[in-house]
GROMACS .gro file of C-alpha atoms in nm:
model
  398
    1MET     CA    1  -1.561  -0.037   1.176
    2ASN     CA    2  -1.195  -0.073   1.380
    3LEU     CA    3  -0.953  -0.116   1.100
    4THR     CA    4  -0.647  -0.150   1.360
    5ASN     CA    5  -0.583  -0.218   1.744
    6GLY     CA    6  -0.297  -0.207   1.977
    7HIS     CA    7   0.000   0.042   1.987
    8LEU     CA    8   0.104   0.272   1.654
    9PHE     CA    9   0.436   0.421   1.545
   10TRP     CA   10   0.347   0.690   1.300
   11PRO     CA   11   0.055   0.878   1.401
   12THR     CA   12   0.375   0.938   1.764
   13THR     CA   13   0.656   1.095   1.462
   14THR     CA   14   0.395   1.333   1.376
   15ALA     CA   15   0.143   1.567   1.477
   16PRO     CA   16  -0.217   1.550   1.353
   17LEU     CA   17  -0.264   1.802   1.058
   18THR     CA   18  -0.501   2.044   1.111
   19VAL     CA   19  -0.762   2.160   0.839
   20PRO     CA   20  -0.989   2.423   0.855
   21LYS     CA   21  -1.301   2.412   0.930
   22ILE     CA   22  -1.492   2.489   0.666
   23LYS     CA   23  -1.816   2.555   0.506
   24PRO     CA   24  -1.866   2.323   0.152
   25LYS     CA   25  -1.966   2.390  -0.169
   26ALA     CA   26  -2.331   2.208  -0.289
   27HIS     CA   27  -2.100   2.118  -0.636
   28TYR     CA   28  -1.727   2.063  -0.735
   29ASP     CA   29  -1.564   1.876  -1.017
   30VAL     CA   30  -1.421   1.557  -0.746
   31ILE     CA   31  -1.599   1.389  -0.441
   32ILE     CA   32  -1.331   1.174  -0.331
   33ILE     CA   33  -1.403   0.968  -0.002
   34GLY     CA   34  -1.208   0.852   0.211
   35ALA     CA   35  -0.864   1.078   0.320
   36GLY     CA   36  -0.600   0.818   0.320
   37MET     CA   37  -0.280   0.728   0.106
   38SER     CA   38  -0.537   0.674  -0.229
   39GLY     CA   39  -0.759   0.940  -0.123
   40ALA     CA   40  -0.382   1.135  -0.044
   41LEU     CA   41  -0.234   1.046  -0.378
   42CYS     CA   42  -0.626   1.121  -0.606
   43ALA     CA   43  -0.642   1.449  -0.422
   44TYR     CA   44  -0.338   1.542  -0.490
   45GLU     CA   45  -0.277   1.446  -0.933
   46LEU     CA   46  -0.666   1.577  -0.940
   47THR     CA   47  -0.568   1.947  -0.803
   48LYS     CA   48  -0.250   1.901  -0.988
   49GLN     CA   49  -0.507   1.894  -1.264
   50GLY     CA   50  -0.656   2.198  -1.201
   51TYR     CA   51  -0.932   2.005  -1.103
   52ASP     CA   52  -1.240   2.168  -0.791
   53VAL     CA   53  -1.178   1.879  -0.519
   54LEU     CA   54  -1.396   1.746  -0.204
   55SER     CA   55  -1.239   1.476   0.068
   56ILE     CA   56  -1.489   1.352   0.249
   57ASP     CA   57  -1.389   1.096   0.555
   58LYS     CA   58  -1.606   1.028   0.899
   59ARG     CA   59  -1.270   0.962   1.041
   60HIS     CA   60  -0.936   1.205   1.010
   61ILE     CA   61  -0.657   1.237   0.807
   62ALA     CA   62  -0.492   0.949   0.829
   63GLU     CA   63  -0.635   0.797   1.080
   64GLY     CA   64  -0.754   0.447   0.943
   65SER     CA   65  -0.527   0.208   0.687
   66THR     CA   66  -0.318   0.426   0.682
   67SER     CA   67  -0.187   0.468   1.025
   68ALA     CA   68  -0.098   0.136   1.024
   69ASN     CA   69   0.081   0.125   0.693
   70THR     CA   70   0.374  -0.020   0.748
   71GLY     CA   71   0.544   0.236   0.460
   72LEU     CA   72   0.803  -0.068   0.268
   73LEU     CA   73   0.686   0.093  -0.112
   74GLN     CA   74   0.788  -0.214  -0.327
   75TYR     CA   75   0.747  -0.258  -0.744
   76SER     CA   76   0.784  -0.579  -0.695
   77ASN     CA   77   0.439  -0.763  -0.628
   78ASP     CA   78   0.310  -1.037  -0.355
   79ILE     CA   79   0.248  -1.297  -0.717
   80MET     CA   80   0.561  -1.356  -0.857
   81LEU     CA   81   0.632  -1.258  -1.180
   82VAL     CA   82   0.680  -1.573  -1.301
   83ASP     CA   83   0.353  -1.698  -1.196
   84LEU     CA   84   0.135  -1.421  -1.269
   85ALA     CA   85   0.245  -1.501  -1.589
   86GLU     CA   86   0.085  -1.808  -1.597
   87GLN     CA   87  -0.256  -1.622  -1.455
   88ILE     CA   88  -0.313  -1.351  -1.671
   89GLY     CA   89  -0.078  -1.426  -2.004
   90GLU     CA   90   0.337  -1.263  -2.028
   91GLU     CA   91   0.297  -1.018  -2.176
   92ASP     CA   92   0.013  -0.816  -1.907
   93ALA     CA   93   0.219  -0.998  -1.670
   94VAL     CA   94   0.434  -0.729  -1.763
   95LEU     CA   95   0.312  -0.433  -1.889
   96PHE     CA   96   0.140  -0.494  -1.448
   97TYR     CA   97   0.545  -0.521  -1.365
   98ARG     CA   98   0.620  -0.167  -1.558
   99LEU     CA   99   0.315  -0.039  -1.376
  100CYS     CA  100   0.440  -0.071  -1.078
  101GLU     CA  101   0.791   0.086  -1.209
  102GLN     CA  102   0.634   0.349  -1.312
  103ALA     CA  103   0.479   0.447  -1.030
  104MET     CA  104   0.756   0.343  -0.843
  105GLN     CA  105   0.910   0.649  -0.972
  106ASP     CA  106   0.632   0.864  -0.959
  107LEU     CA  107   0.640   0.787  -0.576
  108THR     CA  108   1.001   0.899  -0.627
  109THR     CA  109   1.007   1.179  -0.785
  110LEU     CA  110   0.666   1.369  -0.581
  111ALA     CA  111   0.853   1.281  -0.244
  112THR     CA  112   1.110   1.514  -0.358
  113SER     CA  113   0.882   1.773  -0.435
  114LEU     CA  114   0.664   1.735  -0.101
  115SER     CA  115   0.714   2.079   0.143
  116ARG     CA  116   0.714   1.835   0.402
  117ASN     CA  117   0.952   1.604   0.508
  118THR     CA  118   0.819   1.227   0.456
  119ASP     CA  119   1.149   1.039   0.619
  120TYR     CA  120   1.108   0.867   0.253
  121ILE     CA  121   1.448   0.740   0.140
  122GLU     CA  122   1.496   0.531  -0.208
  123ARG     CA  123   1.633   0.167  -0.100
  124PRO     CA  124   1.683  -0.216  -0.258
  125SER     CA  125   1.511  -0.515  -0.124
  126ILE     CA  126   1.575  -0.828  -0.071
  127TYR     CA  127   1.343  -1.105  -0.148
  128TYR     CA  128   1.495  -1.475  -0.022
  129ALA     CA  129   1.384  -1.823  -0.058
  130SER     CA  130   1.205  -1.944   0.238
  131THR     CA  131   1.356  -2.331   0.166
  132ALA     CA  132   1.530  -2.450  -0.026
  133GLU     CA  133   1.211  -2.585  -0.262
  134ASP     CA  134   1.129  -2.244  -0.341
  135VAL     CA  135   1.439  -2.176  -0.504
  136PRO     CA  136   1.385  -2.324  -0.842
  137ARG     CA  137   1.059  -2.076  -0.845
  138LEU     CA  138   1.300  -1.751  -0.728
  139GLN     CA  139   1.517  -1.861  -1.037
  140LYS     CA  140   1.279  -1.843  -1.260
  141ASN     CA  141   1.147  -1.558  -1.169
  142TYR     CA  142   1.469  -1.428  -1.184
  143THR     CA  143   1.483  -1.483  -1.535
  144LEU     CA  144   1.186  -1.358  -1.670
  145LEU     CA  145   1.266  -1.046  -1.474
  146LYS     CA  146   1.548  -1.010  -1.683
  147LYS     CA  147   1.462  -1.148  -1.986
  148HIS     CA  148   1.207  -0.850  -1.988
  149GLY     CA  149   1.476  -0.552  -1.823
  150PHE     CA  150   1.373  -0.549  -1.483
  151GLU     CA  151   1.697  -0.470  -1.272
  152VAL     CA  152   1.694  -0.703  -1.080
  153ALA     CA  153   2.076  -0.966  -0.917
  154TYR     CA  154   2.066  -1.334  -0.844
  155LEU     CA  155   2.242  -1.341  -0.592
  156ASP     CA  156   2.332  -1.756  -0.423
  157ARG     CA  157   2.407  -1.869  -0.068
  158GLN     CA  158   2.816  -1.739  -0.096
  159ALA     CA  159   2.640  -1.361  -0.216
  160LEU     CA  160   2.356  -1.308   0.011
  161ALA     CA  161   2.612  -1.402   0.299
  162ASN     CA  162   2.841  -1.087   0.186
  163GLU     CA  163   2.555  -0.894   0.197
  164MET     CA  164   2.324  -0.924   0.465
  165PRO     CA  165   2.415  -1.074   0.855
  166PHE     CA  166   2.176  -1.400   0.773
  167GLU     CA  167   2.261  -1.699   0.539
  168LYS     CA  168   1.930  -1.876   0.340
  169GLU     CA  169   1.988  -2.020   0.001
  170ALA     CA  170   1.902  -1.740  -0.344
  171ALA     CA  171   1.764  -1.475  -0.277
  172LEU     CA  172   1.693  -1.180  -0.546
  173LYS     CA  173   1.843  -0.846  -0.526
  174THR     CA  174   1.546  -0.530  -0.683
  175TYR     CA  175   1.641  -0.233  -0.702
  176GLY     CA  176   1.411   0.165  -0.745
  177ASP     CA  177   1.171   0.057  -0.405
  178ALA     CA  178   1.206   0.269  -0.076
  179GLU     CA  179   1.078   0.385   0.266
  180VAL     CA  180   0.829   0.567   0.409
  181ASN     CA  181   0.656   0.739   0.658
  182PRO     CA  182   0.303   0.661   0.579
  183VAL     CA  183   0.157   0.930   0.782
  184LYS     CA  184   0.410   1.213   0.686
  185PHE     CA  185   0.318   1.158   0.321
  186VAL     CA  186  -0.013   1.157   0.394
  187GLN     CA  187   0.058   1.493   0.603
  188ALA     CA  188   0.244   1.625   0.272
  189LEU     CA  189   0.005   1.537   0.010
  190PHE     CA  190  -0.292   1.725   0.197
  191SER     CA  191  -0.061   2.029   0.256
  192ASP     CA  192  -0.010   2.042  -0.102
  193ALA     CA  193  -0.246   2.001  -0.274
  194LYS     CA  194  -0.513   2.313  -0.224
  195HIS     CA  195  -0.899   2.193  -0.188
  196ASP     CA  196  -1.151   2.137   0.081
  197ILE     CA  197  -1.150   1.882   0.343
  198VAL     CA  198  -1.433   1.720   0.508
  199GLU     CA  199  -1.324   1.564   0.802
  200GLU     CA  200  -1.543   1.302   1.037
  201CYS     CA  201  -1.829   1.285   0.789
  202GLU     CA  202  -2.009   0.973   0.697
  203VAL     CA  203  -2.112   0.932   0.364
  204THR     CA  204  -2.415   0.748   0.400
  205ALA     CA  205  -2.509   0.635  -0.055
  206THR     CA  206  -2.423   0.705  -0.365
  207TYR     CA  207  -2.582   0.839  -0.647
  208SER     CA  208  -2.577   0.811  -1.017
  209GLU     CA  209  -2.748   1.067  -1.209
  210GLU     CA  210  -2.779   1.208  -1.507
  211THR     CA  211  -2.488   1.446  -1.513
  212GLN     CA  212  -2.375   1.415  -1.160
  213VAL     CA  213  -2.303   1.220  -0.825
  214ARG     CA  214  -2.534   1.298  -0.589
  215VAL     CA  215  -2.361   1.252  -0.261
  216GLU     CA  216  -2.601   1.197   0.091
  217THR     CA  217  -2.371   1.261   0.424
  218SER     CA  218  -2.372   1.280   0.806
  219LYS     CA  219  -2.350   1.645   0.731
  220GLY     CA  220  -2.585   1.691   0.419
  221THR     CA  221  -2.591   1.650   0.048
  222PHE     CA  222  -2.317   1.752  -0.224
  223HIS     CA  223  -2.249   1.697  -0.599
  224ALA     CA  224  -1.997   1.590  -0.844
  225LYS     CA  225  -1.951   1.587  -1.223
  226HIS     CA  226  -1.744   1.248  -1.016
  227VAL     CA  227  -1.672   1.051  -0.703
  228ILE     CA  228  -1.383   0.807  -0.669
  229HIS     CA  229  -1.393   0.559  -0.343
  230THR     CA  230  -1.095   0.470  -0.136
  231THR     CA  231  -1.237   0.369   0.161
  232GLY     CA  232  -0.951   0.087   0.149
  233TYR     CA  233  -1.051  -0.226   0.380
  234GLU     CA  234  -1.340  -0.072   0.490
  235THR     CA  235  -1.687  -0.226   0.370
  236PRO     CA  236  -1.752   0.031   0.046
  237VAL     CA  237  -2.015   0.292   0.098
  238VAL     CA  238  -2.198   0.196  -0.247
  239GLY     CA  239  -2.246  -0.223  -0.333
  240LYS     CA  240  -2.094  -0.552  -0.151
  241ARG     CA  241  -1.665  -0.633  -0.147
  242ILE     CA  242  -1.684  -0.941  -0.410
  243GLY     CA  243  -1.349  -1.105  -0.541
  244ALA     CA  244  -1.173  -1.008  -0.303
  245ALA     CA  245  -1.056  -1.073   0.157
  246ILE     CA  246  -1.043  -0.910   0.469
  247HIS     CA  247  -0.757  -1.064   0.708
  248ARG     CA  248  -0.563  -0.978   0.961
  249SER     CA  249  -0.171  -0.910   1.011
  250TYR     CA  250   0.084  -0.833   1.273
  251VAL     CA  251   0.379  -0.571   1.365
  252VAL     CA  252   0.619  -0.535   1.596
  253VAL     CA  253   0.803  -0.126   1.570
  254THR     CA  254   1.147  -0.257   1.819
  255GLU     CA  255   1.353   0.004   2.052
  256PRO     CA  256   1.653   0.210   1.850
  257ILE     CA  257   1.937  -0.022   1.794
  258ASN     CA  258   2.277   0.079   1.872
  259GLU     CA  259   2.476  -0.111   1.606
  260GLN     CA  260   2.474  -0.045   1.230
  261LEU     CA  261   2.243  -0.228   1.061
  262TRP     CA  262   2.249  -0.403   0.746
  263GLN     CA  263   2.408  -0.322   0.360
  264ASP     CA  264   2.191  -0.062   0.214
  265GLU     CA  265   1.924  -0.148   0.474
  266ALA     CA  266   1.771  -0.297   0.228
  267LEU     CA  267   1.410  -0.387   0.284
  268ILE     CA  268   1.353  -0.771   0.346
  269TRP     CA  269   1.089  -1.025   0.228
  270GLU     CA  270   1.062  -1.487   0.226
  271THR     CA  271   0.896  -1.632  -0.065
  272ALA     CA  272   0.618  -1.840   0.192
  273HIS     CA  273   0.350  -1.733   0.260
  274PRO     CA  274   0.244  -1.516   0.424
  275TYR     CA  275   0.560  -1.399   0.463
  276LEU     CA  276   0.774  -1.216   0.689
  277TYR     CA  277   0.914  -0.896   0.617
  278ILE     CA  278   1.150  -0.634   0.737
  279ARG     CA  279   1.237  -0.322   0.702
  280THR     CA  280   1.475   0.003   0.921
  281THR     CA  281   1.338   0.391   0.990
  282VAL     CA  282   1.523   0.689   1.040
  283ASP     CA  283   1.619   0.638   1.395
  284ASN     CA  284   1.760   0.339   1.379
  285ARG     CA  285   1.455   0.062   1.462
  286LEU     CA  286   1.331  -0.240   1.259
  287ILE     CA  287   1.017  -0.230   1.156
  288ILE     CA  288   0.923  -0.619   1.119
  289GLY     CA  289   0.568  -0.758   0.956
  290GLY     CA  290   0.349  -1.047   0.900
  291LEU     CA  291   0.171  -1.367   1.062
  292ASP     CA  292  -0.162  -1.320   0.904
  293GLU     CA  293  -0.430  -1.473   0.955
  294ASP     CA  294  -0.770  -1.504   0.745
  295ILE     CA  295  -0.925  -1.310   1.018
  296ALA     CA  296  -1.187  -0.994   0.914
  297VAL     CA  297  -1.185  -0.796   1.262
  298PRO     CA  298  -0.855  -0.678   1.383
  299PRO     CA  299  -0.688  -0.870   1.714
  300THR     CA  300  -0.755  -0.849   2.056
  301ASP     CA  301  -0.413  -0.712   2.251
  302LYS     CA  302  -0.348  -1.036   2.433
  303ALA     CA  303  -0.335  -1.143   2.072
  304ILE     CA  304  -0.079  -0.862   1.981
  305GLN     CA  305   0.146  -0.986   2.296
  306GLN     CA  306   0.211  -1.283   2.140
  307HIS     CA  307   0.259  -1.269   1.802
  308ALA     CA  308   0.461  -0.958   1.912
  309GLU     CA  309   0.704  -1.217   2.030
  310LYS     CA  310   0.653  -1.485   1.784
  311LEU     CA  311   0.827  -1.189   1.551
  312LEU     CA  312   1.107  -1.048   1.696
  313LYS     CA  313   1.140  -1.508   1.717
  314GLU     CA  314   1.239  -1.441   1.326
  315ALA     CA  315   1.401  -1.167   1.322
  316ARG     CA  316   1.633  -1.248   1.621
  317GLU     CA  317   1.739  -1.564   1.423
  318LEU     CA  318   1.789  -1.360   1.110
  319PHE     CA  319   2.001  -1.102   1.247
  320PRO     CA  320   2.121  -1.293   1.685
  321SER     CA  321   2.392  -0.953   1.710
  322TYR     CA  322   2.102  -0.720   1.769
  323ASP     CA  323   1.933  -0.675   2.063
  324LEU     CA  324   1.618  -0.624   1.941
  325LYS     CA  325   1.272  -0.533   2.224
  326ALA     CA  326   0.982  -0.405   2.062
  327ALA     CA  327   0.892  -0.040   2.167
  328TYR     CA  328   0.520  -0.096   1.954
  329ALA     CA  329   0.332  -0.354   1.924
  330TYR     CA  330  -0.012  -0.382   1.674
  331GLY     CA  331  -0.273  -0.579   1.483
  332ALA     CA  332  -0.462  -0.460   1.188
  333THR     CA  333  -0.637  -0.608   0.916
  334PHE     CA  334  -0.539  -0.513   0.489
  335GLY     CA  335  -0.754  -0.631   0.143
  336GLU     CA  336  -0.622  -0.918  -0.032
  337SER     CA  337  -0.822  -0.983  -0.386
  338TYR     CA  338  -0.832  -1.342  -0.500
  339ASP     CA  339  -0.597  -1.271  -0.810
  340ASN     CA  340  -0.294  -0.978  -0.589
  341LEU     CA  341  -0.405  -0.746  -0.803
  342PRO     CA  342  -0.604  -0.427  -0.691
  343PHE     CA  343  -0.908  -0.304  -0.813
  344ILE     CA  344  -0.904   0.030  -1.040
  345GLY     CA  345  -1.144   0.175  -1.263
  346GLU     CA  346  -1.529   0.279  -1.255
  347HIS     CA  347  -1.799   0.078  -1.214
  348PRO     CA  348  -1.919  -0.109  -1.403
  349THR     CA  349  -2.281   0.060  -1.366
  350LYS     CA  350  -2.353   0.350  -1.172
  351LYS     CA  351  -2.120   0.634  -1.423
  352ARG     CA  352  -1.957   0.823  -1.256
  353GLN     CA  353  -1.770   0.681  -0.954
  354TYR     CA  354  -1.491   0.504  -0.953
  355TYR     CA  355  -1.277   0.310  -0.650
  356LEU     CA  356  -0.924   0.265  -0.619
  357LEU     CA  357  -0.863  -0.027  -0.347
  358GLY     CA  358  -0.484  -0.199  -0.306
  359TYR     CA  359  -0.552  -0.438  -0.246
  360GLY     CA  360  -0.236  -0.651  -0.145
  361GLY     CA  361   0.108  -0.583  -0.001
  362ASN     CA  362   0.186  -0.274  -0.273
  363GLY     CA  363  -0.048  -0.075  -0.184
  364THR     CA  364   0.094   0.243  -0.165
  365VAL     CA  365   0.229   0.175  -0.448
  366TYR     CA  366  -0.142   0.036  -0.603
  367SER     CA  367  -0.226   0.379  -0.481
  368MET     CA  368  -0.022   0.549  -0.668
  369MET     CA  369  -0.050   0.402  -1.020
  370GLY     CA  370  -0.491   0.458  -0.980
  371ALA     CA  371  -0.437   0.788  -0.896
  372LYS     CA  372  -0.309   0.864  -1.295
  373MET     CA  373  -0.505   0.566  -1.392
  374ILE     CA  374  -0.857   0.782  -1.275
  375THR     CA  375  -0.731   1.114  -1.389
  376SER     CA  376  -0.678   0.996  -1.697
  377PHE     CA  377  -1.043   0.799  -1.687
  378ILE     CA  378  -1.200   1.130  -1.529
  379LYS     CA  379  -0.974   1.312  -1.861
  380GLY     CA  380  -1.207   1.046  -2.051
  381LYS     CA  381  -0.905   0.904  -2.207
  382GLU     CA  382  -0.853   0.516  -2.098
  383PRO     CA  383  -0.528   0.471  -1.930
  384VAL     CA  384  -0.305   0.162  -2.048
  385GLY     CA  385  -0.301  -0.142  -1.833
  386ALA     CA  386  -0.707   0.003  -1.748
  387HIS     CA  387  -0.785  -0.370  -1.845
  388ILE     CA  388  -0.553  -0.520  -1.630
  389VAL     CA  389  -0.711  -0.422  -1.303
  390ARG     CA  390  -1.080  -0.339  -1.389
  391LEU     CA  391  -1.372  -0.430  -1.099
  392SER     CA  392  -1.507  -0.651  -1.346
  393ARG     CA  393  -1.272  -0.950  -1.395
  394THR     CA  394  -1.346  -1.097  -1.100
  395ASN     CA  395  -1.708  -0.909  -0.983
  396GLY     CA  396  -1.495  -0.673  -0.723
  397VAL     CA  397  -1.731  -0.470  -0.656
  398ARG     CA  398  -2.106  -0.450  -0.694
   0.00000   0.00000   0.00000
């Protein structure tokens, strides 16, 4: 299926990664299906631990959803901590937020160790109340974050105006977040993770056998002790998607802005659903996203143009002094689970087959978390928090 449509920005910032042509071996420790962000992080983590790994993708590295990833990395979630606590209990909600916070720290550490520049920059985040009615919930969220030691500041209208060139009733400022060029990041991960890679190879079926998994592909049959499905928003190779839905969203990237941007160039998002989000780039552009729709296919060129104008209009209302002109605009599919959490873990009936599906606005953070968790599973250890994201909690994959 097509995952994107329009004029993508990230692929213009770097050349494609050259992958040597190889003849894959018949057997590996681990086969990873998917060469996007989740697959790259898994490959890096497992090769670092000494596993013999094969990555397979029906496209090329970073050509799927990664090419449309806007590269906002935040430990806060599409679901506020206070709402998640009501959903799964305060103890597990806080644990999940802790795991996201740790994943952000792991991403930052990882970015500094890679041999290639990935335009990874640590940023704070501004999460503002879209309307006055959202302020009480924002205050409750602040109180719960503060109670459990997360670094967060509450900004009233005046405090927010002192930091940002726009006025809203209130906002939370969080720390430890970041921005990244996702295509460069995935390329760097694959460049540093020394393992076999096969592109333009479609996996048609996987079968759990007594001591291994058999993987049928368009380029032959391979075997591994373990298989990891990191296919993102594609139709699953095995089974069907339950407990999640595929939607689409829009992004516009502006021409470079010839003036100073806002304080700390904080990542910006809001309490409304769907929400507007904005970040900067290393060459002084704005990336503006939002206007999500409950439609599972990428939009037409006409729809992209119309939604790009709407996104620019919303951004101009926040930043009236900026001369914002669209340079790139596109639409892309993305997945959301019904409970706003990712699916990470072993398939409930297909042994030695693991899934890392980072559905939601924090996909890269979930991918980092999942790469660590699945590495633990493969080592025979139950990772902390695995019960929160297990596949069977909402019949996520069957």
